[in-house]
mmCIF file of C-alpha atoms and ligand atoms in Angstrom:
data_model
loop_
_atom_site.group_PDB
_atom_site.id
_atom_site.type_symbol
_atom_site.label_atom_id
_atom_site.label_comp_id
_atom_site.label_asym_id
_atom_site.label_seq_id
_atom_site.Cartn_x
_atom_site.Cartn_y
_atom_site.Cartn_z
ATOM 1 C CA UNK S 1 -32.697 -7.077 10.558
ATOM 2 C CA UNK S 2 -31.338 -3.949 9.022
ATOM 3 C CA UNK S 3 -28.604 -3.191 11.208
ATOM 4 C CA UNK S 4 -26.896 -6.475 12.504
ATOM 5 C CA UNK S 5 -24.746 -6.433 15.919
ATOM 6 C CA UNK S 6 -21.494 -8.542 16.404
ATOM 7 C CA UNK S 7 -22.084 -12.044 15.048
ATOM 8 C CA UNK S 8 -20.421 -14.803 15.630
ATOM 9 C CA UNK S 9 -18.883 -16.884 12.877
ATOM 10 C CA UNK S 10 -17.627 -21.053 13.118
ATOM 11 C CA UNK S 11 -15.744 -22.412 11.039
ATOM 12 C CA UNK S 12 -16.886 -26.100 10.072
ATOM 13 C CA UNK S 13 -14.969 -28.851 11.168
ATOM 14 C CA UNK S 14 -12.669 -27.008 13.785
ATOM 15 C CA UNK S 15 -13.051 -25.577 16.911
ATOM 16 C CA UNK S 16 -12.321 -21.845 15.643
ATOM 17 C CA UNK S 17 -15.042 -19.556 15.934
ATOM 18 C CA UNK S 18 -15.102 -15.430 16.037
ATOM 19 C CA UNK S 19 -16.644 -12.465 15.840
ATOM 20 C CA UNK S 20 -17.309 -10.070 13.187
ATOM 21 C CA UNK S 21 -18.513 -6.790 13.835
ATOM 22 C CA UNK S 22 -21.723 -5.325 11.283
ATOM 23 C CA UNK S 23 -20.436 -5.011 7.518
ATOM 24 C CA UNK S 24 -17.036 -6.408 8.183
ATOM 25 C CA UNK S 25 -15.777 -8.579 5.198
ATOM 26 C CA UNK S 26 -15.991 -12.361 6.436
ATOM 27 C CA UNK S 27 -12.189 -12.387 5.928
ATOM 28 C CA UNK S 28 -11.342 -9.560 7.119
ATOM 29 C CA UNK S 29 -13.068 -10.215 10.404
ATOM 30 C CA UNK S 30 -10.971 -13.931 10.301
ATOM 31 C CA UNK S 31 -7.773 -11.769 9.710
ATOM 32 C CA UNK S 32 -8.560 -9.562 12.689
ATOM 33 C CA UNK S 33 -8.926 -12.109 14.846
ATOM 34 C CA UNK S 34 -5.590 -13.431 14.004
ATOM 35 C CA UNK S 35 -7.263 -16.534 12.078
ATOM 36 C CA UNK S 36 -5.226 -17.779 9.223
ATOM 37 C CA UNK S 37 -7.822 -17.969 6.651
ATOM 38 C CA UNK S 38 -6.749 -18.478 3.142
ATOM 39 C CA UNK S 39 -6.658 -15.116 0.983
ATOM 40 C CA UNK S 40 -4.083 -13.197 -1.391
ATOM 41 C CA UNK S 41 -5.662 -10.371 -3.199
ATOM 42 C CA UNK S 42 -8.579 -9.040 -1.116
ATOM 43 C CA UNK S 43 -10.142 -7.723 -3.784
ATOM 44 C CA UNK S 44 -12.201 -10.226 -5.254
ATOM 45 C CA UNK S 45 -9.979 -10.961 -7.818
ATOM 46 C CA UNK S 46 -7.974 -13.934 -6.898
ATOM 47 C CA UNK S 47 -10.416 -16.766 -5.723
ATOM 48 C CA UNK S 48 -7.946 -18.268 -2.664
ATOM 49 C CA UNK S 49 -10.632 -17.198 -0.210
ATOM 50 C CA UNK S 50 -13.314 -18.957 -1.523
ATOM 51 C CA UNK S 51 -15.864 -20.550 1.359
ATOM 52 C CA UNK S 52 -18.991 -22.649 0.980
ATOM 53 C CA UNK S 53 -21.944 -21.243 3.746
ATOM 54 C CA UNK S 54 -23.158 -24.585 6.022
ATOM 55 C CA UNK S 55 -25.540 -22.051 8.298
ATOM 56 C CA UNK S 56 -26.650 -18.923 8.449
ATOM 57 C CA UNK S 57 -27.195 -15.934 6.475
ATOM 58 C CA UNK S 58 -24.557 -13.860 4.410
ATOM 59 C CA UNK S 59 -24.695 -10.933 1.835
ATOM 60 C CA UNK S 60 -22.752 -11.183 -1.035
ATOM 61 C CA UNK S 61 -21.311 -8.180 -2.039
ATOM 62 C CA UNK S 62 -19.694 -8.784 -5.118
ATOM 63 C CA UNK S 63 -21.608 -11.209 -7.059
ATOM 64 C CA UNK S 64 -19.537 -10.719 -10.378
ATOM 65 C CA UNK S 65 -16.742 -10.672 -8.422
ATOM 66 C CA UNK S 66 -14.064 -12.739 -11.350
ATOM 67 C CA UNK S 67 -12.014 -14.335 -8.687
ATOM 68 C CA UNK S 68 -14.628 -17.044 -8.442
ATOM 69 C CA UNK S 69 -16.507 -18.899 -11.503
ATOM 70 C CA UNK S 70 -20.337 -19.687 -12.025
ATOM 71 C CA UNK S 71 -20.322 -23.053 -11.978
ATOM 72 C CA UNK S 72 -18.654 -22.598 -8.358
ATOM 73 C CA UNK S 73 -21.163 -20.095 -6.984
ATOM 74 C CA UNK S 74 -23.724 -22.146 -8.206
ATOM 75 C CA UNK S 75 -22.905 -24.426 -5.896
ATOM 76 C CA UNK S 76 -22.884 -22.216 -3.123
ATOM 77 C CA UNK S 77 -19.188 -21.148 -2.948
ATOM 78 C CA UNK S 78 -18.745 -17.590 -2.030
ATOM 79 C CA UNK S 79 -15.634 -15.652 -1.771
ATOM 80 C CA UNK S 80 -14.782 -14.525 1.987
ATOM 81 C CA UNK S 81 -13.453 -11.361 1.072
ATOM 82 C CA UNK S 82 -16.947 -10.273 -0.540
ATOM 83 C CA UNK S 83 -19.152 -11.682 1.675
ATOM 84 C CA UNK S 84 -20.553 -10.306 5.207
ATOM 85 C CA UNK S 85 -22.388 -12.621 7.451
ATOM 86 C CA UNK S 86 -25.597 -11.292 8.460
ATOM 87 C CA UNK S 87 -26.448 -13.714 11.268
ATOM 88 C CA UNK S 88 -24.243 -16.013 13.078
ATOM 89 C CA UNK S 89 -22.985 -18.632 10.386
ATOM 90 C CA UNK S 90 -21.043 -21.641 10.080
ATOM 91 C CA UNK S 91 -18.997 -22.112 6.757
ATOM 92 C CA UNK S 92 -16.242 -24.327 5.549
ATOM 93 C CA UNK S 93 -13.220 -22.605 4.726
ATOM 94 C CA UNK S 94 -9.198 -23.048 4.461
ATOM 95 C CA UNK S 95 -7.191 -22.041 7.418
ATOM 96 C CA UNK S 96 -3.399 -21.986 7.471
ATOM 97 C CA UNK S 97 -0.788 -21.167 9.227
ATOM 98 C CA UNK S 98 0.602 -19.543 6.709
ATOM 99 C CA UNK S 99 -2.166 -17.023 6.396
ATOM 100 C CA UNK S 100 -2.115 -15.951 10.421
ATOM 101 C CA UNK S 101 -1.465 -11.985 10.423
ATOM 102 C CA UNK S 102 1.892 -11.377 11.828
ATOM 103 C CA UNK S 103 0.041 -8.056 12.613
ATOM 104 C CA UNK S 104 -3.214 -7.890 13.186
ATOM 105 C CA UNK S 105 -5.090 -5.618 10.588
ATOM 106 C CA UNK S 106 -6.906 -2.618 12.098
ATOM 107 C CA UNK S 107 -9.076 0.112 10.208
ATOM 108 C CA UNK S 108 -8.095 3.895 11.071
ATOM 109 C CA UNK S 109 -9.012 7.239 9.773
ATOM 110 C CA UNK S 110 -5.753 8.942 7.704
ATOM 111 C CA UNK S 111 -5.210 11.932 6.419
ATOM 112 C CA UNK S 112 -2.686 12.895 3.530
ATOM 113 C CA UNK S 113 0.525 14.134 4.607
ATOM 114 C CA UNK S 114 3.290 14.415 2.084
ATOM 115 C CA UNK S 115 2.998 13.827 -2.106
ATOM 116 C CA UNK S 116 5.735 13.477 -4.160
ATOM 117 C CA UNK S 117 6.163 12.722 -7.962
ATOM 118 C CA UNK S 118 8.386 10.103 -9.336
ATOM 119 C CA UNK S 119 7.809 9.703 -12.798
ATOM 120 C CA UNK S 120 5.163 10.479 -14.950
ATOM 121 C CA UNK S 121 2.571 8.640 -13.929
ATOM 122 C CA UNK S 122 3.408 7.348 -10.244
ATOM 123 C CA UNK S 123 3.682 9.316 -7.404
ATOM 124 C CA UNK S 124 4.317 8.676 -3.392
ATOM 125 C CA UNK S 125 1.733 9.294 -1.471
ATOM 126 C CA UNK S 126 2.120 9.613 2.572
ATOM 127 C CA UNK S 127 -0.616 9.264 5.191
ATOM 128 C CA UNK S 128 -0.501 9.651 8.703
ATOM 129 C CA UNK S 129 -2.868 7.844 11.404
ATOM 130 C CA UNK S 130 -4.676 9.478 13.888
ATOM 131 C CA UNK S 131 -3.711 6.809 16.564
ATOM 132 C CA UNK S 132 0.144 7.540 15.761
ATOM 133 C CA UNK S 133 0.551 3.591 14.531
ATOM 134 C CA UNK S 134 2.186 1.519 11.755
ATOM 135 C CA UNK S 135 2.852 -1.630 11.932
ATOM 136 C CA UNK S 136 3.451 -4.053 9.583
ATOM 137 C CA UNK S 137 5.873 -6.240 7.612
ATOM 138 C CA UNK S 138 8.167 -5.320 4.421
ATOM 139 C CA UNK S 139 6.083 -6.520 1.579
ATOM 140 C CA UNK S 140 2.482 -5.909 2.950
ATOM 141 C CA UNK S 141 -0.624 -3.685 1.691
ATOM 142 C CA UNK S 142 -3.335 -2.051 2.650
ATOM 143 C CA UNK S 143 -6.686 -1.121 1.781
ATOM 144 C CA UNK S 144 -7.799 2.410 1.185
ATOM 145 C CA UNK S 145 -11.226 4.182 1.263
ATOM 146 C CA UNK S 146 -11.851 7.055 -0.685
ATOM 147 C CA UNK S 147 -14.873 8.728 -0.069
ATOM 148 C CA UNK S 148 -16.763 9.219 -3.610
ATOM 149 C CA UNK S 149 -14.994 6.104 -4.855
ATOM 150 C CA UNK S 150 -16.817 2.968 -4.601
ATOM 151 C CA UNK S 151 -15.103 0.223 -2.948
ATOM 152 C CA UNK S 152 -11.511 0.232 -1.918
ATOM 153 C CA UNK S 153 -8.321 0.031 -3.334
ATOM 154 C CA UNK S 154 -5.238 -2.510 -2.271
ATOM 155 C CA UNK S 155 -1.950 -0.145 -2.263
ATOM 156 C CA UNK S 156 1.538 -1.794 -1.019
ATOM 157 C CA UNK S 157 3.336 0.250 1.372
ATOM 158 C CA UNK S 158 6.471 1.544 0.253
ATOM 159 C CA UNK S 159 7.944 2.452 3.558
ATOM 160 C CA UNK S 160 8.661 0.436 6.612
ATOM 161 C CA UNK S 161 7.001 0.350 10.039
ATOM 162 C CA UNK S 162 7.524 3.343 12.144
ATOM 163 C CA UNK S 163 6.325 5.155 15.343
ATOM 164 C CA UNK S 164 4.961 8.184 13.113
ATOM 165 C CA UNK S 165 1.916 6.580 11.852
ATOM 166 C CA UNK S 166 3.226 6.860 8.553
ATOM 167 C CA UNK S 167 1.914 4.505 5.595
ATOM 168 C CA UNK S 168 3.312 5.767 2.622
ATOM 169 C CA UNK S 169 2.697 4.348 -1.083
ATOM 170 C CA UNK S 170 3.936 4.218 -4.535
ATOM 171 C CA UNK S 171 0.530 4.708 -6.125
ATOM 172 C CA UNK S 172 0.446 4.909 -10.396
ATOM 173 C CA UNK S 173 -2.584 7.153 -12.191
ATOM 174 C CA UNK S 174 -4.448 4.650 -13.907
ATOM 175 C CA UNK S 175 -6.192 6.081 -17.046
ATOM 176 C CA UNK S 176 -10.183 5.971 -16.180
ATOM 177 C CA UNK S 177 -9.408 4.994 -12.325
ATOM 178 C CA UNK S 178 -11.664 6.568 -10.477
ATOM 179 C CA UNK S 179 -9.671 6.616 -6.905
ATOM 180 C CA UNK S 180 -5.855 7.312 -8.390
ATOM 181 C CA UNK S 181 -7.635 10.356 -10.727
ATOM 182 C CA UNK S 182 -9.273 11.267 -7.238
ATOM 183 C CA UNK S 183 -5.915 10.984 -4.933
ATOM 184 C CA UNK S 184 -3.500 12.745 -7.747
ATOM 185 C CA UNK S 185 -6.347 15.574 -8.538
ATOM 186 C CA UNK S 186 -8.136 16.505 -5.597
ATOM 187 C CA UNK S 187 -5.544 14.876 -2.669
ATOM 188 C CA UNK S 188 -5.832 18.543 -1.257
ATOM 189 C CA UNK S 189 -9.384 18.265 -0.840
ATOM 190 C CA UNK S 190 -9.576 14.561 0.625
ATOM 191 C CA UNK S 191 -11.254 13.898 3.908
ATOM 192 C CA UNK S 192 -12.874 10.994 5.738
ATOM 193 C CA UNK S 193 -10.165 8.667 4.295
ATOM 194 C CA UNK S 194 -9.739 4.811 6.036
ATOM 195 C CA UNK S 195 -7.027 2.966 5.929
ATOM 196 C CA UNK S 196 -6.746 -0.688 6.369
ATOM 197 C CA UNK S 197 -4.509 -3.010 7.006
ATOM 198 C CA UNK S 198 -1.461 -4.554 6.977
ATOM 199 C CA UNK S 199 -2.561 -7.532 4.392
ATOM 200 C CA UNK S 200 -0.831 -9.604 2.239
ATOM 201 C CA UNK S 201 1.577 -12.566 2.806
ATOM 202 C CA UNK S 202 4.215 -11.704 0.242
ATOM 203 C CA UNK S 203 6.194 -10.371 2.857
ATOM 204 C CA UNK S 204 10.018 -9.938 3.544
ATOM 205 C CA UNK S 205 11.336 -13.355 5.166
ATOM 206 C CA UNK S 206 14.364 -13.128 7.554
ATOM 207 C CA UNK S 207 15.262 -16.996 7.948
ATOM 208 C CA UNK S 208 16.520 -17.893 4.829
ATOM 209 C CA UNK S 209 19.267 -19.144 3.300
ATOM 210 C CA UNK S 210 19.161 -18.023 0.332
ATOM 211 C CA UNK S 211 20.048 -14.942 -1.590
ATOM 212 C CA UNK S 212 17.143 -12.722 -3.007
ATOM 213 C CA UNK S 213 16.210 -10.960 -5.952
ATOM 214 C CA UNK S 214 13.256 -8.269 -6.354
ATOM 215 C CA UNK S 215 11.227 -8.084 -9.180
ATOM 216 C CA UNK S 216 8.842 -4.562 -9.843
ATOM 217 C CA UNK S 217 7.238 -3.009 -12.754
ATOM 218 C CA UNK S 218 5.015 0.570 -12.647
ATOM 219 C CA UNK S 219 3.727 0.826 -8.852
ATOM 220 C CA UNK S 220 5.502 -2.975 -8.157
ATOM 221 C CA UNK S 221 7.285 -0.550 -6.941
ATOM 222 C CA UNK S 222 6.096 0.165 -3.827
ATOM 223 C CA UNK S 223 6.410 -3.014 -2.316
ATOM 224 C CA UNK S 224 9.660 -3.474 -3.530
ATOM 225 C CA UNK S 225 11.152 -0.025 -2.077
ATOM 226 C CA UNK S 226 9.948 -1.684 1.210
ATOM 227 C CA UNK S 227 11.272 -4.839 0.924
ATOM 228 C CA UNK S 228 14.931 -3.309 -0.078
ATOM 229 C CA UNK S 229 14.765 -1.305 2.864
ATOM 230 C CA UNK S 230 13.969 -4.327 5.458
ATOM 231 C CA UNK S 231 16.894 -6.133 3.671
ATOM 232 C CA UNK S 232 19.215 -3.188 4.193
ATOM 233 C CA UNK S 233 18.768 -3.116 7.960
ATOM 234 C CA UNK S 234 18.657 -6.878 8.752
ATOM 235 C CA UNK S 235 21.248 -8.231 10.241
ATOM 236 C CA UNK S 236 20.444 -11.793 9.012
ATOM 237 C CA UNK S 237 20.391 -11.060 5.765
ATOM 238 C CA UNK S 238 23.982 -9.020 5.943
ATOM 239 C CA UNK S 239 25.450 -11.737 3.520
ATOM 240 C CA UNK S 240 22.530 -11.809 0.843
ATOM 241 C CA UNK S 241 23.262 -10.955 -2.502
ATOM 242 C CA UNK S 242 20.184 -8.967 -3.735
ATOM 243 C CA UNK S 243 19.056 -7.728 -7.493
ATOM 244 C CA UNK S 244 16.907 -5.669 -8.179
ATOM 245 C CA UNK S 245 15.015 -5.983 -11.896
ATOM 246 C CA UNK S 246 12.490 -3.198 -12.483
ATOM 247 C CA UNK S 247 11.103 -3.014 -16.074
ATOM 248 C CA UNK S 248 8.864 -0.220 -17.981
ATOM 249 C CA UNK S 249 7.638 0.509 -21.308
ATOM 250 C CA UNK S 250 9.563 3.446 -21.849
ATOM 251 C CA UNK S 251 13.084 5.273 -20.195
ATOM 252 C CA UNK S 252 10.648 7.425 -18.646
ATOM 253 C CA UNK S 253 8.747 4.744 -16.967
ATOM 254 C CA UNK S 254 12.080 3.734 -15.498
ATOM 255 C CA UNK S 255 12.654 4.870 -11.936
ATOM 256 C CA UNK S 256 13.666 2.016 -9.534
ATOM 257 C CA UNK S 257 17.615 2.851 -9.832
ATOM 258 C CA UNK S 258 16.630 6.584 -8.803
ATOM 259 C CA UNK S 259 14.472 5.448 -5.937
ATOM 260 C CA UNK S 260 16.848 3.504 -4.341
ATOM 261 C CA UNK S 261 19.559 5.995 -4.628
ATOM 262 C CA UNK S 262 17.324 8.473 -2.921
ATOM 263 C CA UNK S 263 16.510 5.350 0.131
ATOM 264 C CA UNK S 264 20.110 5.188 0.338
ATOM 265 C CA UNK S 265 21.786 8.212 0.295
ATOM 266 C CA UNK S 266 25.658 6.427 1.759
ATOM 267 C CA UNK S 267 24.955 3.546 -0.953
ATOM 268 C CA UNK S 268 23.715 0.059 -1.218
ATOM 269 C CA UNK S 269 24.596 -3.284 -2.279
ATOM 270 C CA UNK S 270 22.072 -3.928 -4.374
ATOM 271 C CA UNK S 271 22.081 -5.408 -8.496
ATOM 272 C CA UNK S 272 20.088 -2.841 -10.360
ATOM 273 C CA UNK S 273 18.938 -3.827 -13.754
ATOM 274 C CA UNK S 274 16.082 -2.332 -15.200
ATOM 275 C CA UNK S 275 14.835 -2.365 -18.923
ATOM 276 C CA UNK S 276 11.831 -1.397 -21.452
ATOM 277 C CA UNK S 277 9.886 -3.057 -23.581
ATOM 278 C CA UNK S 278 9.703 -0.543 -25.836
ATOM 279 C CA UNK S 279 11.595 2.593 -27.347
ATOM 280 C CA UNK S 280 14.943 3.018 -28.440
ATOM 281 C CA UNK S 281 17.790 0.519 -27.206
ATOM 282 C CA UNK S 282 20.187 3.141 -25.740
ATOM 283 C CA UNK S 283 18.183 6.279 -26.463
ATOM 284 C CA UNK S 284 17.970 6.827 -22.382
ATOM 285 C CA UNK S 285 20.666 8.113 -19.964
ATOM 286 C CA UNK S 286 22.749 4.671 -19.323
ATOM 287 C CA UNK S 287 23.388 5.453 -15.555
ATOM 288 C CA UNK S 288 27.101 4.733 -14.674
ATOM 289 C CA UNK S 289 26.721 1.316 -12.643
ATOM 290 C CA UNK S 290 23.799 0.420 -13.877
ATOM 291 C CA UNK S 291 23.220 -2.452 -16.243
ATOM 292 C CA UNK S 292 20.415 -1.567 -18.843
ATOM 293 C CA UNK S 293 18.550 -4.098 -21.164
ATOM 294 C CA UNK S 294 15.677 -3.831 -23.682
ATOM 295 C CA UNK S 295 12.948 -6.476 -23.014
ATOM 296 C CA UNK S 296 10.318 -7.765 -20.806
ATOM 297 C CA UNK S 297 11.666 -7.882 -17.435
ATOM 298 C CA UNK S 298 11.267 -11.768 -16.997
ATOM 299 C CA UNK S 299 13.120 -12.323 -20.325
ATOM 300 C CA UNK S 300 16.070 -10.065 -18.937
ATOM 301 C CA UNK S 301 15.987 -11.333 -15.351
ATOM 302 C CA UNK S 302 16.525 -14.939 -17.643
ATOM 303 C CA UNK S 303 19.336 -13.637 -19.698
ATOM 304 C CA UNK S 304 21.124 -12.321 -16.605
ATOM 305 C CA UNK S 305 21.403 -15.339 -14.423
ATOM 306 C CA UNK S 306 22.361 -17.545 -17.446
ATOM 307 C CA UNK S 307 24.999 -14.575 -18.270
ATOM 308 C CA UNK S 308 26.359 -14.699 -14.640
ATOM 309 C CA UNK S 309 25.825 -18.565 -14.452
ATOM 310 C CA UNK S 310 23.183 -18.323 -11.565
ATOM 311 C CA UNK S 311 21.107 -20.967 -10.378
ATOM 312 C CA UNK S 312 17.237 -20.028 -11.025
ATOM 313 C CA UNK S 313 16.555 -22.340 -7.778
ATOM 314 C CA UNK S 314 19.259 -20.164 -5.536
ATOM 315 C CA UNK S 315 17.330 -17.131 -4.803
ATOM 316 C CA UNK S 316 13.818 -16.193 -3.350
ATOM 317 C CA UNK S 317 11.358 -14.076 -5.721
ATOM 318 C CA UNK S 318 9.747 -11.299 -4.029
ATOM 319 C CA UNK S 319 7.855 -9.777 -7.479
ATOM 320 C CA UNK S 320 4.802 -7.279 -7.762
ATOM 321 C CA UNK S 321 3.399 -5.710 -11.356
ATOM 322 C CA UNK S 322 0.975 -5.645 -13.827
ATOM 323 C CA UNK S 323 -0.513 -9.017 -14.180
ATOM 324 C CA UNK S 324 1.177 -9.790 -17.526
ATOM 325 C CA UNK S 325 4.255 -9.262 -15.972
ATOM 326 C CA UNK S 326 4.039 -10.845 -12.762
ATOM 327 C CA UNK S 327 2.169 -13.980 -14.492
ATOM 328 C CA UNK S 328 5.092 -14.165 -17.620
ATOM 329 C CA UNK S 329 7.605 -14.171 -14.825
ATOM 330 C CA UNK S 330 5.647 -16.651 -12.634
ATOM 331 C CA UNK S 331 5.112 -19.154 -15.478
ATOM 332 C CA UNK S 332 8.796 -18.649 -16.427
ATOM 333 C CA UNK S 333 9.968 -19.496 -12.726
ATOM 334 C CA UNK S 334 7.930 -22.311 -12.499
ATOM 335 C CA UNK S 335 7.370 -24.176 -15.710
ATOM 336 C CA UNK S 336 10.755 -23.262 -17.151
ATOM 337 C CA UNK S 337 12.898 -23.138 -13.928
ATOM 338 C CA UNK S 338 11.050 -25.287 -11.594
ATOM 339 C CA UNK S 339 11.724 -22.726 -9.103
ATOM 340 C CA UNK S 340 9.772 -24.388 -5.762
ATOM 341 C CA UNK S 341 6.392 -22.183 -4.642
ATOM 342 C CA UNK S 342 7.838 -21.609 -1.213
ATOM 343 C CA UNK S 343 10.816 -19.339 -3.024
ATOM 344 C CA UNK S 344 7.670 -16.823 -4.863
ATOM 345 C CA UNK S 345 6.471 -14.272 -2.990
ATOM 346 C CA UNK S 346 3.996 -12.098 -4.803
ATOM 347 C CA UNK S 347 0.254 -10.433 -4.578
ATOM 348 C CA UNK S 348 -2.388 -10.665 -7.210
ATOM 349 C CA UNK S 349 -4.181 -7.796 -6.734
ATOM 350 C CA UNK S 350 -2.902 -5.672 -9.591
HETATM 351 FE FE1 LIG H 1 -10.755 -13.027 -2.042
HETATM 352 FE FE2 LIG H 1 -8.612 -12.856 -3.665
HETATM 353 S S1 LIG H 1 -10.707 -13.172 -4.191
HETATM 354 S S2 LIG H 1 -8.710 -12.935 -1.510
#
């Protein structure tokens, strides 16, 4: 039919079924439901949501989509989070605890509310909800919908759940990107904008006993700023010891010291080392208490625990960046470290 109702979607092999309403992602209509199905990025990018269709009829919205390979699709695997089931369907797919929303992800109409430049290129944007709610954890995303940009983009929140209704992000201006051009250009002019969400599983755990160190380059940011600020107010992690690497190309890309000055105006406790890549060694303001290195970030974060004699296997990663970075740092933890997967916390939708 052209306009589908609510169908209702079983997963093979179980005894979960639910419902998705019309043109609801397959995953996202899992998520809502509070079914742990496995996902990371959300964006077609990653390939942990892939599902294989047993019954039924589903629309593939994606079908370059890179997070999942030819051979694969030939085969009939699909990714969930491109997919919409157009009848009721039965399809074999992953569910984990792990993946359960600790909130369950809602769509709502936003508007902008508050802009504010950090650097050159990234800037904190603010939005408010019409039904006055945000809830979600340290860590998570959400997806945004731009009208007059096709498809949606995955932005961490840089703030922490509040009563206001206010999601707020660290969001960079992408050369050629068609919604960050839109938001920084025309944010005046923006109507009709949907937010949804909270996503993402590389959130802020409580119960551990280790100590923690963030990792964050260009908009990394975001989810990093939140993070920092559900550490500061926990009581269970009172006795962490935190660090804080944030890396750039250039001094001026370098902004994660500021930020979290500004987040805590009576101090913090945190480590804060940040470096470039390129430029000058030294040619930038060297901020009192602030160590300063010239490198890639996972190259400095390596020199500094071998120059404090830390053990790589001591801490838990929370780490968010351009793909180079976060994959150097990941292979690095891993391969080089053998730093177990339950201590990484990270998205892949960059
Ligand atoms: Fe679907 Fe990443 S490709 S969650």
């Amino acid at each position: 039919g052209s306009c589908p109702g609510k169908v209702s979607i079983r997963i093979a092999d179980s005894d979960i079924d639910f419902h998705a309403e019309p043109g609801d992602p397959l995953l996202r209509a899992a998520l809502r439901s509070g079914i742990g199905m496995a996902y990371d990025c959300n964006s077609g990018g990653c390939g942990s949501c892939q599902i294989e269709l047993v019954e039924g009829e589903i629309e593939d919205i994606w079908p370059e989509a890179p997070g999942i390979g030819a051979r694969a699709r030939k085969r009939g695997r699909l990714l969930a989070c491109q997919c919409r089931p157009l009848s009721d369907c039965v399809v074999e797919a992953r569910v984990e605890d792990r993946f359960r929303p600790v909130v369950l992800p809602q769509r709502r109409s936003v508007r902008l509310v508050g802009f504010r430049p950090i650097t050159h290129d990234l800037a904190e944007f603010t939005f408010a909800s019409e039904d006055g709610k945000a809830d979600f954890q340290p860590g998570q995303y959400a997806m945004l919908a731009i009208p007059g940009v096709e498809g949606e983009r995955a932005y961490s929140m840089a703030n922490l759940a509040n009563a206001e209704g206010q999601w707020s992000f660290v969001i960079k201006r992408m050369a050629g990107g068609a919604a960050s051009n839109r938001l920084f250009d025309e944010r005046e002019a923006l109507e009709g904008l949907e937010l949804d969400g909270p996503y993402g599983t590389a959130y802020l755990r409580e119960e551990t006993p280790r100590d923690i160190i963030l990792v964050a380059g260009g908009s990394g940011l975001s989810p990093i700023l939140s993070i920092a600020a559900g550490i500061a107010r926990s009581e269970k992690l009172a006795g962490k010891r935190v660090m804080v690497f944030y890396g750039g190309r250039e001094a001026k890309d370098l902004c994660a010291a500021r930020q979290l000055d500004r987040l805590f105006p009576d101090g913090h406790r945190f480590e804060v080392i940040e470096a470039t890549s390129e430029g000058e060694e030294g040619a930038w303001e060297a901020g009192a208490s602030r160590v300063q290195y010239k490198g890639f970030i996972h190259e400095v974060l390596a020199a500094y625990l071998k120059e404090n004699a830390l053990d790589f296997g001591g801490f838990g990663y929370y780490f968010c960046g351009p793909p180079p970075m976060t994959n150097a740092l990941l292979r690095m933890l891993q391969l080089e470290f053998n730093v177990p997967e339950d201590q990484l916390f990270f998205d892949s939708f960059l």
